[in-house]
Structures are given as structure tokens and as C-alpha cells.
Coordinates of C-alpha atoms in Angstrom, one line a residue:
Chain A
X1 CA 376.9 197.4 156.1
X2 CA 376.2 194.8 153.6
X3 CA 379.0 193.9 151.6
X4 CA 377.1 193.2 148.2
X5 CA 376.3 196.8 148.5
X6 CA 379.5 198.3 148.2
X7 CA 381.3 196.2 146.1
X8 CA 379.2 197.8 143.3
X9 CA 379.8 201.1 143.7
X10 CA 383.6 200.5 144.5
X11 CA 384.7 200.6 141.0
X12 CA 382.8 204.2 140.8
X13 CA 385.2 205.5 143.8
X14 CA 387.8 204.4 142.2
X15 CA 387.4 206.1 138.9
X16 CA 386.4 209.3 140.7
X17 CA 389.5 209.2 142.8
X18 CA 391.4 208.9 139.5
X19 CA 389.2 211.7 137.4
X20 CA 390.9 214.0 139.9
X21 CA 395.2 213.0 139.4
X22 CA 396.8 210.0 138.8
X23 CA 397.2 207.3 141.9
X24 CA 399.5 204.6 142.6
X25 CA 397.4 201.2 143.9
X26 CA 398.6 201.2 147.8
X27 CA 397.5 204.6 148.1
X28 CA 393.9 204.6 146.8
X29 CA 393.6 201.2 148.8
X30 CA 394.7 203.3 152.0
X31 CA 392.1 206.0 151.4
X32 CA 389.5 204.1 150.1
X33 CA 389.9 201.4 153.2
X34 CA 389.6 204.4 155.8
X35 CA 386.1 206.1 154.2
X36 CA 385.0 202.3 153.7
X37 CA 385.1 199.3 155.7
X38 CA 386.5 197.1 153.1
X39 CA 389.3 194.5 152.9
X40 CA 392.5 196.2 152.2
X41 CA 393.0 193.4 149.3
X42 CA 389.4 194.6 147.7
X43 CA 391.0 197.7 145.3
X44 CA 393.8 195.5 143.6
X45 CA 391.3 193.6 141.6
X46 CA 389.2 196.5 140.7
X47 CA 391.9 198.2 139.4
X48 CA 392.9 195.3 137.1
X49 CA 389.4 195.3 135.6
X50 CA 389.6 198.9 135.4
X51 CA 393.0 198.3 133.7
X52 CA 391.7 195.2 131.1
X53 CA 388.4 197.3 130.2
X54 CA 390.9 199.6 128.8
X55 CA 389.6 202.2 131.2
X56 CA 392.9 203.3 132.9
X57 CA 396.2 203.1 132.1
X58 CA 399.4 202.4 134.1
X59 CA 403.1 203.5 134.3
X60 CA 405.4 203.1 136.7
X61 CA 407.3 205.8 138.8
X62 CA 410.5 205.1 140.5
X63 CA 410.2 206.0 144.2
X64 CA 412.7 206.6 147.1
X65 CA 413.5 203.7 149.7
X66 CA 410.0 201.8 148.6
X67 CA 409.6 199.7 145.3
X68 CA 408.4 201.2 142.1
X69 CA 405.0 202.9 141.9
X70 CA 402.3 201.9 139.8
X71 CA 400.0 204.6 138.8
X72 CA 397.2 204.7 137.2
X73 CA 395.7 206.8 134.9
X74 CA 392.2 207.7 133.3
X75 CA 391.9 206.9 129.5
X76 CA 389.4 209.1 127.8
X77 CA 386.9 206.0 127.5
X78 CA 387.5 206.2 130.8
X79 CA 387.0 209.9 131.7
X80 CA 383.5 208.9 129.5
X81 CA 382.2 206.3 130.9
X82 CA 382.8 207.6 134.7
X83 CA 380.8 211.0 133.7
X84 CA 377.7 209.1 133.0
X85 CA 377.9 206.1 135.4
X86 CA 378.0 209.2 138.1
X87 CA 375.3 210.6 136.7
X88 CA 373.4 207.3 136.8
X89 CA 373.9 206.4 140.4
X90 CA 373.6 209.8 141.8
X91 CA 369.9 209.9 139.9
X92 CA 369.4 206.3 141.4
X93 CA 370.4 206.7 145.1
X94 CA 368.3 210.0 145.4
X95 CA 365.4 208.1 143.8
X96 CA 366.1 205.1 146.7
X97 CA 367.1 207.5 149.2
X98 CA 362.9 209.5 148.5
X99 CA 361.6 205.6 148.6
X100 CA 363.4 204.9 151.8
X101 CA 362.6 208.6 153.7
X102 CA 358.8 208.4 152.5
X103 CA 356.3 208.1 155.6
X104 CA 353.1 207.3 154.1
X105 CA 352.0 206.4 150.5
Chain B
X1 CA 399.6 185.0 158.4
X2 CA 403.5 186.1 157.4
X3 CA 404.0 187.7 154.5
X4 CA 405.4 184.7 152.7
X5 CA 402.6 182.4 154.2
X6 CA 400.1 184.8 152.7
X7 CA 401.4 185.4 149.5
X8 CA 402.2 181.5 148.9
X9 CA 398.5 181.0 149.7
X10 CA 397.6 183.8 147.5
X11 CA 399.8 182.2 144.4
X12 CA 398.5 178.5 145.2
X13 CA 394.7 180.2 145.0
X14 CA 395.2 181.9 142.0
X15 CA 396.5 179.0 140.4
X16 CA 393.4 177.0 141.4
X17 CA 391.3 179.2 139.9
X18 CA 393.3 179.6 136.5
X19 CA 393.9 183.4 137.0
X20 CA 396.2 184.9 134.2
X21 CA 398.9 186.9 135.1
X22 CA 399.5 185.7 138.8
X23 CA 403.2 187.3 138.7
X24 CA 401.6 190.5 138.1
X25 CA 399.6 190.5 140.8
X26 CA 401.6 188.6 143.5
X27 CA 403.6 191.7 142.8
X28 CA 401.0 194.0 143.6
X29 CA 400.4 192.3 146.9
X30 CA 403.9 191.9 147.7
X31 CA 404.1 196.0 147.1
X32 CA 401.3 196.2 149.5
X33 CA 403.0 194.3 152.3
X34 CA 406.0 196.3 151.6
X35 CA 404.3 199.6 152.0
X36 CA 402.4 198.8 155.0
X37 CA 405.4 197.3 156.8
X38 CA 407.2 200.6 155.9
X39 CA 404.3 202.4 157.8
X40 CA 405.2 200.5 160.7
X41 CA 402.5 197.4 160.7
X42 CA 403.5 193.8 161.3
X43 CA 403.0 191.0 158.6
X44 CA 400.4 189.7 160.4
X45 CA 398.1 192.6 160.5
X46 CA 398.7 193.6 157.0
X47 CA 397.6 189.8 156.5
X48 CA 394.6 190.1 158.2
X49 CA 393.1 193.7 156.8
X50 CA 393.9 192.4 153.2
X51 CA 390.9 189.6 153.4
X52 CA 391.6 186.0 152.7
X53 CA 393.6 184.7 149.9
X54 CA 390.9 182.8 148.5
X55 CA 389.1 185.7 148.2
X56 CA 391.1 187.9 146.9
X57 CA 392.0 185.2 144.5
X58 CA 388.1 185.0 143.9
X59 CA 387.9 188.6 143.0
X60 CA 390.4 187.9 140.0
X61 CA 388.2 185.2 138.1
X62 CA 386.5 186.7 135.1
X63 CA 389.4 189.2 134.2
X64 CA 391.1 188.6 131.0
X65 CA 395.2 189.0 130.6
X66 CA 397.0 191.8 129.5
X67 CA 397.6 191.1 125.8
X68 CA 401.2 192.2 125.4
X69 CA 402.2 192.9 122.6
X70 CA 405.5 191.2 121.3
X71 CA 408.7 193.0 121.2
X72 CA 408.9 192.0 117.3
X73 CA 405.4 192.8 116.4
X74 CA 405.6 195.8 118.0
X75 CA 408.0 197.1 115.6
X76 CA 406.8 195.6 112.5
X77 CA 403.5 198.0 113.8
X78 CA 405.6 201.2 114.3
X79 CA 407.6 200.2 111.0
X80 CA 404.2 199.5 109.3
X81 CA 402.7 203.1 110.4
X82 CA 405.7 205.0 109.7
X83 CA 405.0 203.8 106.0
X84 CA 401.7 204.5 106.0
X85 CA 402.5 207.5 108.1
X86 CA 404.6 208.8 105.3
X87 CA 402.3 208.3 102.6
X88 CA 399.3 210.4 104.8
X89 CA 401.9 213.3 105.1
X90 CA 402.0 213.5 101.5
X91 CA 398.5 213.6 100.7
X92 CA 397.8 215.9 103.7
X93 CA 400.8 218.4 102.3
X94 CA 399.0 218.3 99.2
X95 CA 395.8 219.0 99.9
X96 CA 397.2 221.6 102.4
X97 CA 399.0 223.6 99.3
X98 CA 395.7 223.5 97.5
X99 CA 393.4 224.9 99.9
X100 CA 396.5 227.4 100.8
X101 CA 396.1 228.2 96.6
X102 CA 392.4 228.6 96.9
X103 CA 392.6 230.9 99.5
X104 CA 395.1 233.0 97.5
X105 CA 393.4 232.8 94.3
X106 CA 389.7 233.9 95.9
X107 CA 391.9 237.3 96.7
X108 CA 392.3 237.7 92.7
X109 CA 388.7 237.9 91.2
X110 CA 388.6 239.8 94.7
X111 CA 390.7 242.5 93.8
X112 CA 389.1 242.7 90.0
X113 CA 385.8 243.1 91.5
X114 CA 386.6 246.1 93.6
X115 CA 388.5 247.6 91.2
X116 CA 385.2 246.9 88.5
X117 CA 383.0 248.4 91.3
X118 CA 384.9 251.1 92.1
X119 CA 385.8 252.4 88.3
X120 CA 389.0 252.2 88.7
X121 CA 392.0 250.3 86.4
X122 CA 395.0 249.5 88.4
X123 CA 398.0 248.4 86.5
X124 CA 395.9 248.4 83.4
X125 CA 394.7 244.5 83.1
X126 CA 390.8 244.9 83.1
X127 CA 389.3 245.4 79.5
X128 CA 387.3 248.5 78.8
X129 CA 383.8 248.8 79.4
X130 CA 380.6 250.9 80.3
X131 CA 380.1 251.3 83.7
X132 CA 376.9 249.9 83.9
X133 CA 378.3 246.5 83.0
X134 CA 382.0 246.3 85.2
X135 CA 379.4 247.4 88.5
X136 CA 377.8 243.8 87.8
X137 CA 380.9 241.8 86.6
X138 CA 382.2 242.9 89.7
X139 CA 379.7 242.0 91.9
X140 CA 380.1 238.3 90.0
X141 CA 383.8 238.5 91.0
X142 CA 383.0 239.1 94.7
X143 CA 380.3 236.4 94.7
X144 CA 382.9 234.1 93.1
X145 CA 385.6 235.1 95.4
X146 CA 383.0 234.0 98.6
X147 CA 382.7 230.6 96.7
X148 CA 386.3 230.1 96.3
X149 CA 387.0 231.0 100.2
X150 CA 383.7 228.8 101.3
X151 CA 385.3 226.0 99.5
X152 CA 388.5 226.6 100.6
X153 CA 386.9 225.9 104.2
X154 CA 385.4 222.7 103.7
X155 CA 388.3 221.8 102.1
X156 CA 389.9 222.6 105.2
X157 CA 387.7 221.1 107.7
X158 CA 387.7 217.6 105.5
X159 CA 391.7 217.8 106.0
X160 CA 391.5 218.4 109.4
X161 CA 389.4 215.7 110.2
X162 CA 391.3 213.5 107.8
X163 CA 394.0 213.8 110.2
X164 CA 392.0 213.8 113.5
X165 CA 390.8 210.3 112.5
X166 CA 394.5 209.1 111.4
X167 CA 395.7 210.1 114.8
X168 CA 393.1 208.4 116.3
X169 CA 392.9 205.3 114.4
X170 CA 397.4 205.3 115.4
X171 CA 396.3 206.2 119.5
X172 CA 394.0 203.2 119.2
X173 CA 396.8 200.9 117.8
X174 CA 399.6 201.7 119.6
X175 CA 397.9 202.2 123.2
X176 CA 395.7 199.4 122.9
X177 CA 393.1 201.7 123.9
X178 CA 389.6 201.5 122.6
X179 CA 388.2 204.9 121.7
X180 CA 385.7 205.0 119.0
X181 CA 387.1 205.9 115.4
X182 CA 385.8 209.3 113.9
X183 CA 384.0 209.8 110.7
X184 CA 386.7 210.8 107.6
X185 CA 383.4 213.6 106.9
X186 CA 384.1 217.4 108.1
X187 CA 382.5 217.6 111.6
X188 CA 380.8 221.4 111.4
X189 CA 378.4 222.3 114.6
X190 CA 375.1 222.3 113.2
X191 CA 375.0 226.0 113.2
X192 CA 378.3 226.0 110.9
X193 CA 377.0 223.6 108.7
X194 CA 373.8 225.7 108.2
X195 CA 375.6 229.3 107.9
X196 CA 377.9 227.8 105.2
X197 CA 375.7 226.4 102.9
X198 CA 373.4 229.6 103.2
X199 CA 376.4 231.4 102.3
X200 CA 377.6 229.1 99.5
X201 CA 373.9 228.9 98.0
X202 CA 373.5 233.0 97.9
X203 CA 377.0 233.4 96.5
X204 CA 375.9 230.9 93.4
X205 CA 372.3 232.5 92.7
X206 CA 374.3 235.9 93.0
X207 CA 377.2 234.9 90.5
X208 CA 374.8 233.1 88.3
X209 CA 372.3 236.2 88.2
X210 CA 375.2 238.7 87.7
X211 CA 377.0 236.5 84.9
X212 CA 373.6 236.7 83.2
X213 CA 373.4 240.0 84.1
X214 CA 376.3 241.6 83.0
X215 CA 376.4 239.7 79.6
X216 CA 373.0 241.0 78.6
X217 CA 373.8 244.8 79.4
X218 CA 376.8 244.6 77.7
X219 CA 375.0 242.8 74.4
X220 CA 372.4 245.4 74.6
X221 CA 375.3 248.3 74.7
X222 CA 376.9 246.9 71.9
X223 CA 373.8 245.6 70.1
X224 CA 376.0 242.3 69.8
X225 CA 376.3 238.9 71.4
X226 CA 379.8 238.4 70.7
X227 CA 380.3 242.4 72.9
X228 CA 383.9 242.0 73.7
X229 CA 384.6 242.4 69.6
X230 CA 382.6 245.6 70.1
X231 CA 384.2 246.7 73.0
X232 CA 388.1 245.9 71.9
X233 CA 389.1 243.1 74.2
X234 CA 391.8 240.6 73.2
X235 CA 393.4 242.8 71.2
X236 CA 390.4 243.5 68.9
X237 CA 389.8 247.2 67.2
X238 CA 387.1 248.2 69.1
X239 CA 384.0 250.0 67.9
X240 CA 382.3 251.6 70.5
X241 CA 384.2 253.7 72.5

């Protein structure tokens, strides 16, 4: 599938992912790079945008025999802004999926 | 690709393209190479299923640095809302013990109007008078008792949301985070807002009517403006008995 396409709804997976718990980066790169055929490298950046549009938060966990865990977190302009963004593109791809099922006009 | 080869690439991309913060992120990638290698992948396939440096590196242009916040300004900011913080709880304490004294004083013209209503003189304080008068003093008294206690309310709500708009103005500073600032203004539902005001307004035209009321049946009684000389209050020989 075309790249350009999933790139923009990326960022929505990711803030779904973390409306549910709190993730640490390798692990919604793992998940999100098995449902998707992305890069494995793709998730890092979107999670530093997330993190710079003040949109998550981070703290780190110390974990056994691995380095330190990053997670993230949802901020509540976060939590906000994911609630109607879904909204949006759940309205927009039923109105593309109609255009692209239609038969005649 | 080896992990080192990768993430020297990675560092000499980022660098080409000005990204702030490469330390950060080097980290993250270095992580990632960790973790994989720990689930039993070699450095060159974890090299290969991350994408190419340069575009990874790509990815990172646009994104602004983490402002952080020095170690000394931090604390002149704590230091600086403590003070402030201190002040707040102050005025909040005080406006707490007044509406906490409203509330208890609408129980006093409470308690007089009952006792007016129901004819009755408990402990001896009201003054005398016909009962055709104390039934609509002591409808006043109630209707001043529901202003009181209304008042009391918004009182309330404008000191809660004094506070809810401190705490969040503090969140904001100290998190960095962005959420909007609330009005100082008590926040009612709509519903609330309309309920108390058409409570407030009846009380008013009730204790205004009443007041009016209960001074002209008790001049007409007494067949005197000035009743309560009639009547004995204050320590006056009454007349009418």
C-alpha cells in the first residue's frame, strides 16, 4: 500500500494505542510494525512530535536485564484532541469508503 | 548495516539536517537495537526493518527541541509559586470561613421564622406581637434565610473555581503542558444557573412583599408607624397588649 497513505493516519494509531495504557516506544513500534507494513524506525519520530506538541508525556521505568523504559503517556490535550481527530477520520473514511464501493452514479 | 555503522550514519544524518536533540534520539535507536537483539535478531536485520538513516533522519526535521527547563529556574519557579501559593491559601481560607459563616447565619433568621410561624417563643428573644403580623415576619425570615444560603452557593462555586483555575494555571507551569486556562467566573450547568437565579429572584419579591407586609399590619394594629413603641419592644412600656 502507498506509503503517503499511512503515514497520516500513523500518528492517530499511536494516540489510540496510548488512550488505552501507557507504552514504552520499542513496544508500540513492535505492534504497530506487525498490523502495518511500515519501517520499524517510522514510530520514534512520531512519538517525538507527539511528545513536542505537548500531547504525551514521558517517564522512564527501570526494567530487568534491558535498558530503561520510556513510556509514554496521554496529556489531557492529548486525550482531547485524539477524541475528535477519531471522530474526524472515522466520518471521512466511511464517506471514501461509499465513494469507492458506489457502482453507478 | 552493524549497529554502530547504523547509528553513526544515523548521528552524521541528523547532523546534516540540523536536528535538535540527536543524543536523545540516537538513544532511542540504540534502545531499539538493544531490544531487538535481546529477542534474538542480528544487527543487520534490525538495520534493515528500521529504514534508512537518512530517512529516519528525514522524519526528524520540522520538530522543535525539548525546552528544558534549567535546574536553577526551575526552583526560582517552585520558590516563586510557593509564595504565591501561600498568599492564594490565605484568601481561599478566608473566603472559605465566610461562606462557612453565611451558611450558619441563614440557620438564625431560619429558626426565628419558624418559631414566628409557628406562635411559639423559645428562650424568650422574639418581641411580642399579634399573630397576624409574626406569620408574615416569619415568612420574611425564611425568604431571607434562602437568600443567605443561595448566596452562600455562589460564593462557593466562585471559590471553587478560583482554585480550579490556580491549579490549572500551576499544572500548566510546572508540566510544560498546554491546557487551556479556565474562567475565574463560577461554571454552573445552564440548568443550575437558571434554578438559582429563579430561586434567588422569588426569595427577594417574597422578602420584599412580606417586609412591606408585615410593617403595614402591624401600623394598622397599633394605629402607629413607629408599632414597636406600641407593642413594647426595646425595652419600651407597651401599650397594646
Amino acid at each position: 500500500m502507498n506509503i503517503q497513505y499511512k503515514k497520516g493516519v500513523l500518528e492517530l494509531c499511536v494516540l489510540s494505542l496510548l488512550e488505552k495504557r501507557d507504552w514504552y516506544g520499542y513496544e508500540i513500534s513492535e505492534y504497530l510494525s506487525q498490523k502495518i507494513d511500515i519501517a520499524d524506525g517510522t514510530v520514534y519520530p512520531i512519538l517525538r512530535k507527539l511528545k513536542s506538541d505537548g500531547l504525551v508525556t514521558t517517564y522512564l521505568i527501570e526494567a530487568s536485564g534491558g535498558p530503561p523504559r520510556k513510556y509514554y503517556s496521554l496529556t489531557q490535550t492529548g486525550r482531547e484532541l485524539y477524541i475528535t481527530d477519531k471522530t474526524d477520520y472515522l466520518a471521512f473514511a466511511a464517506t471514501i469508503q461509499t465513494i469507492l464501493e458506489e457502482q453507478t452514479i | 548495516m552493524t549497529k554502530q555503522e547504523y547509528l553513526n550514519e544515523l548521528k552524521s544524518e541528523l547532523a546534516k539536517n540540523a536536528v535538535p536533540d540527536a543524543d536523545d534520539i540516537l538513544m532511542e535507536y540504540e534502545q531499539h537495537f538493544q531490544f531487538k537483539l535481546a529477542d534474538g535478531f542480528t544487527e543487520e536485520e534490525i538495520a534493515f526493518k528500521l529504514g534508512s538513516p537518512a530517512q529516519i533522519a528525514a522524519q526528524y526535521v520540522g520538530i522543535p527541541g525539548e525546552k528544558k527547563a534549567k535546574g536553577g529556574k526551575k526552583f526560582l519557579l517552585v520558590l516563586w509559586l510557593t509564595i504565591i501559593g501561600i498568599i492564594e491559601a490565605f484568601l481561599y481560607g478566608a473566603f472559605l470561613y465566610f461562606i462557612v459563616a453565611l451558611f450558619v447565619a441563614s440557620l438564625v433568621p431560619a429558626a426565628l421564622g419558624v418559631e414566628l410561624i409557628m406562635g411559639i417563643n423559645y428562650l424568650n428573644i422574639l418581641p411580642p406581637m399579634p399573630y397576624g403580623g409574626a406569620i408574615v415576619f416569619g415568612i420574611m425570615l425564611l425568604a431571607l434565610c434562602v437568600i443567605l444560603v443561595v448566596f452562600a452557593i455562589y460564593c462557593f462555586a466562585y471559590l471553587r473555581q478560583m482554585v480550579r483555575a490556580s491549579l490549572r494555571w500551576r499544572k500548566n507551569l510546572m508540566r510544560g503542558e498546554n491546557l487551556p486556562l479556565l474562567p475565574m467566573s463560577p461554571q454552573f450547568q445552564p440548568k443550575t444557573r437558571r434554578t438559582l437565579r429563579t430561586i434567588l429572584l422569588w426569595a427577594v419579591l417574597v422578602f420584599a412583599i412580606a417586609f412591606v407586609a408585615g410593617y403595614a399590619i402591624l401600623s394598622i394594629y397599633t394605629h402607629s408607624f413607629g408599632f414597636w413603641h406600641a407593642l413594647g419592644w426595646f425595652g419600651y412600656p407597651a401599650t397594646i397588649h
